[in-house]
C-alpha cells in the first residue's frame, strides 16, 4: 500500500516539475501552454489519486470525507484546466501573438 | 502500514519550489499572454499543494478551500482572456 | 421544466457529497438534507436555463445527454482510451521538454460533430492528449483549429491528429 502511495505521489511531483520546467524552456506562448496544461493536469491527477487512496486506506468517517472532497476537487480541476487553456490560446491568437517558428498556420488564412 | 505525514509535507515543498518557476515566468514573460499562462500554472500548483496539505494536516478544510480556489481561478483566467481578446473595454 | 429539475438534482448530489458524514439519516443530518434541498432548488431555478439550452435553432437538444447509456460510454471512454492517450501525451511532452525538439504549427481539422457537448468533449480531449492544443473553433461547420507541437503533414485528417477521439465523441454525444 505504501509503495503504491509513493509511486502515485512521485509521478505527480515529476510531472508537475516537468510542467514548470516546460514553462521556462519553450519559446512561445502556445508551446508553453502545451507543457503547462498537460503536465500540471496529469501531475495533479496523480497527486490527488494518491491522497484519495490514502483517505480510503485510513478509513473512518473523517478520512472518507477527505477522499470524497478530493474527488470533487479533482473533477473541478479536470474540467476547468483545459477550458481555461483554450480561452488563453484563443485570446492570445486574437490579440495578435503569432506562433514562433510555425511550419503552417491555417488560422491566419481564415481571419 | 500507512504512510507518514512527512511525505506529504515533502511533496508540498516540491510544489512550492515549482511555484517559484512559474513566478519567474510571470516576471520574465514578454507578453501578457505568457504571464497569464504562468498564473494558470501557479493556480493548478496551488490547488494540488492544498490537496496534499489537507492530507498532511488531516484537515478537510484545506480541500474545501482548494475546490473554491480552483473554480474562482478558472473564472479569473476566463476574465483575463476575455480582456485580452478586447471584448471588455 | 425538465432542465430545472435535472439541474436541481445534480446540485443536490454535489451538496450531499460535500457534506458527507455529517449525521445519522443515511450519512447526513436533517439540517443538511433540508438546507441542501432548498439551495439546490434555488440553483435549479437560476441556472437551469443556462445549463441546458434546448431551444437553439437547428441544434439537437442537450437534454439527450440524460440517457444513462451515454454516461456509461463516457465512463468507458474516460478510463480506457482517454487515460492511455493522456499518459502517452505526457511522456511525449516530457521528451520534448528535455530535448527541446519542436516543430509547431496550427492545422485545421473537420471532425464533423454537430452538438455543443460533442465539440466541447473533443476539444478538451484534444487539449489533454499528445502534442495538440485546440485554439479556436469555427462555429458554423464545427471545424477545430489545433496547435500541433510536432507537425507531420500540413493538411491532416481528423484521424491523423487525434486518433479515435472523434468516433468516441460521436458515439457519446450525437
Coordinates of C-alpha atoms in Angstrom, one line a residue:
Chain A
X1 CA 0.0 0.0 0.0
X2 CA 2.8 2.4 0.9
X3 CA 4.6 1.6 -2.3
X4 CA 1.5 2.5 -4.3
X5 CA 1.2 5.8 -2.5
X6 CA 4.9 6.6 -3.1
X7 CA 4.6 5.8 -6.8
X8 CA 1.4 8.0 -7.2
X9 CA 2.9 10.9 -5.4
X10 CA 6.2 10.5 -7.2
X11 CA 4.6 10.6 -10.6
X12 CA 2.6 13.7 -9.5
X13 CA 5.7 15.6 -8.4
X14 CA 7.7 14.5 -11.5
X15 CA 5.1 15.7 -14.0
X16 CA 4.3 18.9 -12.1
X17 CA 8.0 19.6 -12.2
X18 CA 8.2 18.9 -15.9
X19 CA 5.3 21.3 -16.4
X20 CA 7.1 24.1 -14.5
X21 CA 10.3 23.5 -16.5
X22 CA 8.4 23.5 -19.8
X23 CA 7.1 26.9 -18.8
X24 CA 10.7 28.2 -18.7
X25 CA 12.1 26.3 -21.6
X26 CA 9.7 26.5 -24.5
X27 CA 9.9 29.5 -26.9
X28 CA 6.4 30.9 -27.2
X29 CA 3.0 31.0 -25.5
X30 CA 1.4 28.1 -27.4
X31 CA 4.1 25.6 -26.7
X32 CA 4.3 26.8 -23.1
X33 CA 0.6 26.1 -22.8
X34 CA 1.2 22.6 -24.0
X35 CA 3.7 21.9 -21.3
X36 CA 1.8 23.8 -18.6
X37 CA -1.6 22.4 -19.2
X38 CA -0.8 18.8 -19.8
X39 CA 1.9 18.2 -17.3
X40 CA 0.2 20.0 -14.4
X41 CA -3.2 18.4 -15.1
X42 CA -1.6 14.9 -15.2
X43 CA 0.6 15.6 -12.2
X44 CA -2.3 17.0 -10.1
X45 CA -4.4 14.0 -11.2
X46 CA -1.8 11.6 -9.8
X47 CA -1.2 13.6 -6.6
X48 CA -5.0 13.7 -6.0
X49 CA -5.2 9.9 -6.7
X50 CA -2.5 9.4 -4.1
X51 CA -4.5 11.4 -1.5
X52 CA -7.7 9.6 -2.4
X53 CA -6.0 6.2 -1.9
X54 CA -4.6 7.5 1.4
X55 CA -8.0 8.6 2.6
X56 CA -9.8 5.4 1.8
X57 CA -7.0 3.3 3.2
X58 CA -7.0 5.1 6.5
X59 CA -10.8 4.5 6.8
X60 CA -13.0 6.2 9.3
X61 CA -15.5 9.0 8.7
X62 CA -13.0 11.8 8.6
X63 CA -10.7 10.2 6.1
X64 CA -13.6 9.1 3.9
X65 CA -14.8 12.7 3.9
X66 CA -11.3 13.8 2.9
X67 CA -11.3 11.4 0.0
X68 CA -14.7 12.4 -1.3
X69 CA -13.8 16.1 -1.2
X70 CA -10.6 15.4 -3.1
X71 CA -12.6 13.6 -5.8
X72 CA -14.8 16.7 -6.2
X73 CA -11.7 19.0 -6.3
X74 CA -10.2 16.6 -9.0
X75 CA -13.4 16.9 -11.1
X76 CA -13.2 20.7 -10.9
X77 CA -9.5 20.7 -11.9
X78 CA -10.1 18.3 -14.9
X79 CA -13.0 20.3 -16.2
X80 CA -11.6 23.8 -15.7
X81 CA -8.0 23.3 -16.7
X82 CA -8.3 22.5 -20.5
X83 CA -11.1 25.0 -20.8
X84 CA -9.0 27.8 -19.3
X85 CA -6.2 26.9 -21.7
X86 CA -8.5 27.2 -24.7
X87 CA -9.5 30.6 -23.5
X88 CA -5.9 31.7 -23.1
X89 CA -4.9 30.3 -26.5
X90 CA -7.7 31.9 -28.4
X91 CA -7.3 35.2 -26.6
X92 CA -3.5 35.2 -27.4
X93 CA -4.2 34.5 -31.0
X94 CA -6.8 37.2 -31.3
X95 CA -4.6 39.7 -29.6
X96 CA -2.1 39.2 -32.4
X97 CA 0.6 36.8 -31.0
X98 CA 1.9 34.6 -33.7
X99 CA 3.3 31.1 -33.0
X100 CA 7.1 31.3 -33.2
X101 CA 8.7 29.2 -35.9
X102 CA 5.4 27.8 -37.2
X103 CA 5.5 25.4 -40.1
X104 CA 1.9 26.0 -41.0
X105 CA -0.8 28.5 -39.8
X106 CA -4.3 27.7 -41.1
X107 CA -5.9 30.1 -38.7
X108 CA -4.2 33.0 -40.4
X109 CA -5.8 32.3 -43.8
X110 CA -9.1 32.1 -42.0
X111 CA -9.3 35.5 -40.4
Chain B
X1 CA 1.2 0.2 7.5
X2 CA 0.3 3.7 6.5
X3 CA 2.5 6.5 5.1
X4 CA 3.8 9.2 7.4
X5 CA 2.6 12.8 7.1
X6 CA 6.2 13.9 6.5
X7 CA 6.0 12.6 2.9
X8 CA 3.0 14.9 2.2
X9 CA 5.0 17.8 3.5
X10 CA 7.9 17.0 1.2
X11 CA 5.6 16.8 -1.8
X12 CA 4.0 20.1 -0.8
X13 CA 7.5 21.6 -0.5
X14 CA 8.4 20.4 -4.1
X15 CA 5.2 22.1 -5.3
X16 CA 6.2 25.3 -3.6
X17 CA 9.5 25.1 -5.4
X18 CA 7.8 24.7 -8.8
X19 CA 5.6 27.7 -7.9
X20 CA 8.9 29.7 -8.0
X21 CA 9.4 28.7 -11.6
X22 CA 6.0 29.9 -12.6
X23 CA 6.6 33.2 -10.7
X24 CA 9.8 33.5 -12.8
X25 CA 7.7 33.2 -15.9
X26 CA 5.3 35.8 -14.6
X27 CA 8.1 38.1 -14.0
X28 CA 10.0 37.5 -17.3
X29 CA 7.1 36.9 -19.7
X30 CA 7.5 39.2 -22.7
X31 CA 3.7 39.4 -23.4
X32 CA 0.6 39.5 -21.2
X33 CA -0.3 36.0 -22.6
X34 CA 2.8 34.5 -21.2
X35 CA 2.1 35.9 -17.8
X36 CA -1.4 34.5 -17.8
X37 CA 0.0 31.1 -18.7
X38 CA 2.3 31.4 -15.7
X39 CA -0.6 32.4 -13.5
X40 CA -2.7 29.4 -14.7
X41 CA 0.1 27.0 -13.9
X42 CA 0.5 28.7 -10.5
X43 CA -3.2 28.2 -9.7
X44 CA -3.0 24.5 -10.6
X45 CA 0.1 24.0 -8.4
X46 CA -1.5 25.8 -5.5
X47 CA -4.6 23.6 -5.8
X48 CA -2.5 20.5 -5.9
X49 CA -0.4 21.5 -2.9
X50 CA -3.6 22.4 -0.9
X51 CA -4.9 18.9 -1.5
X52 CA -1.7 17.4 -0.3
X53 CA -1.6 19.7 2.7
X54 CA -5.1 18.7 3.6
X55 CA -3.9 15.1 3.8
X56 CA -0.8 16.1 5.7
X57 CA -2.7 18.1 8.4
X58 CA -5.7 15.7 8.3
X59 CA -7.9 18.7 7.8
X60 CA -10.7 18.6 5.3
X61 CA -11.0 22.4 5.3
X62 CA -7.9 22.7 3.1
X63 CA -9.6 20.6 0.3
X64 CA -12.8 22.7 0.5
X65 CA -10.7 25.8 0.0
X66 CA -8.9 24.1 -2.9
X67 CA -12.2 23.4 -4.6
X68 CA -13.3 27.0 -4.3
X69 CA -9.9 28.2 -5.4
X70 CA -9.9 26.1 -8.5
X71 CA -13.3 27.4 -9.6
X72 CA -12.6 31.0 -8.8
X73 CA -9.2 30.9 -10.5
X74 CA -10.9 29.5 -13.6
X75 CA -13.3 32.4 -13.6
X76 CA -10.3 34.8 -13.2
X77 CA -8.5 33.2 -16.1
X78 CA -11.5 33.4 -18.4
X79 CA -11.9 37.1 -17.4
X80 CA -8.3 38.0 -18.3
X81 CA -8.7 36.0 -21.5
X82 CA -11.8 38.0 -22.5
X83 CA -10.0 41.2 -21.7
X84 CA -7.1 40.2 -23.9
X85 CA -9.5 39.5 -26.8
X86 CA -10.6 43.0 -26.5
X87 CA -14.3 42.2 -25.8
X88 CA -14.2 44.2 -22.5
X89 CA -13.4 47.8 -22.7
Chain C
X1 CA -39.2 22.4 -16.6
X2 CA -37.1 19.2 -17.1
X3 CA -34.0 21.3 -17.2
X4 CA -34.9 22.9 -13.9
X5 CA -35.3 19.5 -12.2
X6 CA -32.2 18.0 -13.7
X7 CA -30.0 20.9 -12.6
X8 CA -31.5 20.9 -9.1
X9 CA -30.9 17.2 -8.7
X10 CA -27.3 17.5 -9.9
X11 CA -26.7 20.4 -7.5
X12 CA -28.3 18.3 -4.7
X13 CA -26.0 15.4 -5.4
X14 CA -23.0 17.7 -5.2
X15 CA -24.2 19.2 -2.0
X16 CA -24.7 15.8 -0.4
X17 CA -21.2 14.6 -1.4
X18 CA -19.7 17.8 0.1
X19 CA -21.5 17.3 3.4
X20 CA -20.9 13.5 3.6
X21 CA -20.8 12.1 7.1
X22 CA -22.5 14.9 9.0
X23 CA -25.2 12.9 10.8
X24 CA -27.3 9.8 11.1
X25 CA -30.1 9.8 8.4
X26 CA -28.2 8.0 5.7
X27 CA -24.9 9.7 6.3
X28 CA -26.3 13.2 6.7
X29 CA -28.0 15.2 9.4
X30 CA -31.6 16.5 9.0
X31 CA -30.3 20.1 8.7
X32 CA -28.1 19.2 5.7
X33 CA -31.0 17.4 3.9
X34 CA -33.3 20.5 4.3
X35 CA -30.8 23.2 3.5
X36 CA -29.4 21.2 0.6
X37 CA -32.9 20.7 -0.9
X38 CA -33.7 24.4 -0.6
X39 CA -30.4 25.6 -2.0
X40 CA -30.5 23.2 -4.9
X41 CA -34.0 24.3 -5.8
X42 CA -32.7 27.9 -5.9
X43 CA -29.8 26.9 -8.0
X44 CA -32.0 24.9 -10.4
X45 CA -34.3 27.9 -10.8
X46 CA -31.4 30.3 -11.6
X47 CA -29.1 28.1 -13.6
X48 CA -31.4 25.6 -15.3
X49 CA -31.8 27.7 -18.4
X50 CA -28.1 28.2 -18.7
X51 CA -27.1 24.6 -18.2
X52 CA -29.5 23.1 -20.8
X53 CA -30.4 25.5 -23.5
X54 CA -32.5 23.2 -25.7
X55 CA -34.1 25.8 -27.9
X56 CA -31.2 26.5 -30.2
X57 CA -32.2 26.6 -33.9
X58 CA -31.0 23.6 -35.9
X59 CA -29.2 22.1 -32.9
X60 CA -30.1 18.9 -31.1
X61 CA -31.3 19.4 -27.5
X62 CA -28.7 18.9 -24.9
X63 CA -31.2 17.0 -22.7
X64 CA -30.3 14.0 -24.8
X65 CA -27.3 13.6 -22.6
X66 CA -29.6 12.3 -19.8
X67 CA -29.6 8.8 -21.3
X68 CA -27.6 6.7 -18.8
X69 CA -26.2 4.6 -21.7
X70 CA -24.3 7.7 -22.8
X71 CA -22.8 8.2 -19.3
X72 CA -21.7 4.6 -19.3
X73 CA -20.0 5.1 -22.7
X74 CA -18.4 8.3 -21.3
X75 CA -17.0 6.5 -18.3
X76 CA -15.6 3.7 -20.5
X77 CA -14.0 6.3 -22.8
X78 CA -12.6 8.2 -19.8
X79 CA -11.0 5.1 -18.2
X80 CA -9.9 3.3 -21.4
X81 CA -8.6 5.2 -24.5
X82 CA -8.5 8.6 -22.9
X83 CA -6.4 7.8 -19.9
X84 CA -4.0 5.8 -22.1
X85 CA -3.7 8.6 -24.7
X86 CA -3.2 11.1 -21.8
X87 CA -0.3 9.1 -20.4
X88 CA 1.3 8.8 -23.8
X89 CA 0.8 12.6 -24.3
X90 CA 2.6 13.3 -21.1
X91 CA 5.6 11.1 -21.9
X92 CA 5.8 12.8 -25.3
X93 CA 5.7 16.3 -23.8
X94 CA 8.3 15.2 -21.2
X95 CA 10.5 14.1 -24.0
X96 CA 10.1 17.4 -25.8
X97 CA 10.7 19.4 -22.6
X98 CA 14.0 17.6 -22.1
X99 CA 15.3 17.6 -25.7
X100 CA 13.6 20.8 -27.0
X101 CA 12.8 19.3 -30.4
X102 CA 9.6 21.0 -31.6
X103 CA 8.0 21.7 -35.0
X104 CA 4.9 23.8 -34.2
X105 CA 2.0 24.9 -36.4
X106 CA -1.7 25.4 -36.4
X107 CA -3.7 23.0 -38.5
X108 CA -7.4 22.7 -39.3
X109 CA -9.4 19.5 -38.8
X110 CA -13.1 18.8 -39.5
X111 CA -14.3 16.1 -37.1
X112 CA -17.9 16.5 -38.4
X113 CA -19.6 16.9 -35.0
X114 CA -22.7 19.0 -34.6
X115 CA -23.7 19.1 -30.9
X116 CA -22.1 21.6 -28.5
X117 CA -21.4 18.8 -26.0
X118 CA -19.6 16.7 -28.6
X119 CA -17.4 19.6 -29.7
X120 CA -16.6 20.5 -26.1
X121 CA -15.7 16.9 -25.3
X122 CA -13.5 16.6 -28.4
X123 CA -11.7 19.9 -27.8
X124 CA -11.0 19.1 -24.1
X125 CA -9.7 15.7 -25.1
X126 CA -7.5 17.2 -27.8
X127 CA -6.0 19.6 -25.3
X128 CA -5.1 16.9 -22.9
X129 CA -3.6 14.5 -25.4
X130 CA -0.4 14.1 -27.5
X131 CA 1.1 17.4 -28.6
X132 CA -2.1 19.0 -29.6
X133 CA -3.9 22.1 -28.2
X134 CA -7.2 23.4 -29.6
X135 CA -7.0 27.1 -30.3
X136 CA -10.2 28.1 -32.0
X137 CA -13.5 26.7 -33.3
X138 CA -15.4 27.6 -36.5
X139 CA -18.9 27.6 -35.0
X140 CA -20.8 27.0 -38.3
X141 CA -19.0 24.0 -39.6
X142 CA -17.7 22.7 -36.3
X143 CA -14.1 22.7 -37.5
X144 CA -11.4 23.0 -34.9
X145 CA -8.1 24.8 -35.2
X146 CA -5.4 22.8 -33.4
X147 CA -2.0 23.9 -32.4
X148 CA 0.2 20.9 -33.1
X149 CA 3.6 20.7 -31.5
X150 CA 5.1 18.3 -34.0
X151 CA 3.5 18.9 -37.4
X152 CA 3.8 15.8 -39.6
X153 CA 1.6 17.0 -42.5
X154 CA 0.2 20.4 -43.2
X155 CA -3.3 19.3 -44.2
X156 CA -4.1 16.3 -41.9
X157 CA -7.4 14.4 -41.4
X158 CA -9.0 14.4 -38.0
X159 CA -7.8 10.8 -37.6
X160 CA -4.1 11.8 -38.0
X161 CA -4.3 14.4 -35.3
X162 CA -6.4 12.8 -32.6
X163 CA -6.9 9.2 -33.4
X164 CA -10.2 7.6 -32.4
X165 CA -11.5 10.5 -30.4
X166 CA -14.0 11.9 -33.0
X167 CA -15.6 8.5 -33.2
X168 CA -15.9 8.3 -29.4
X169 CA -17.3 11.8 -29.2
X170 CA -19.8 11.0 -31.9
X171 CA -20.9 7.8 -30.1
X172 CA -21.2 9.6 -26.8
X173 CA -22.8 12.9 -27.8
X174 CA -24.6 12.5 -31.1

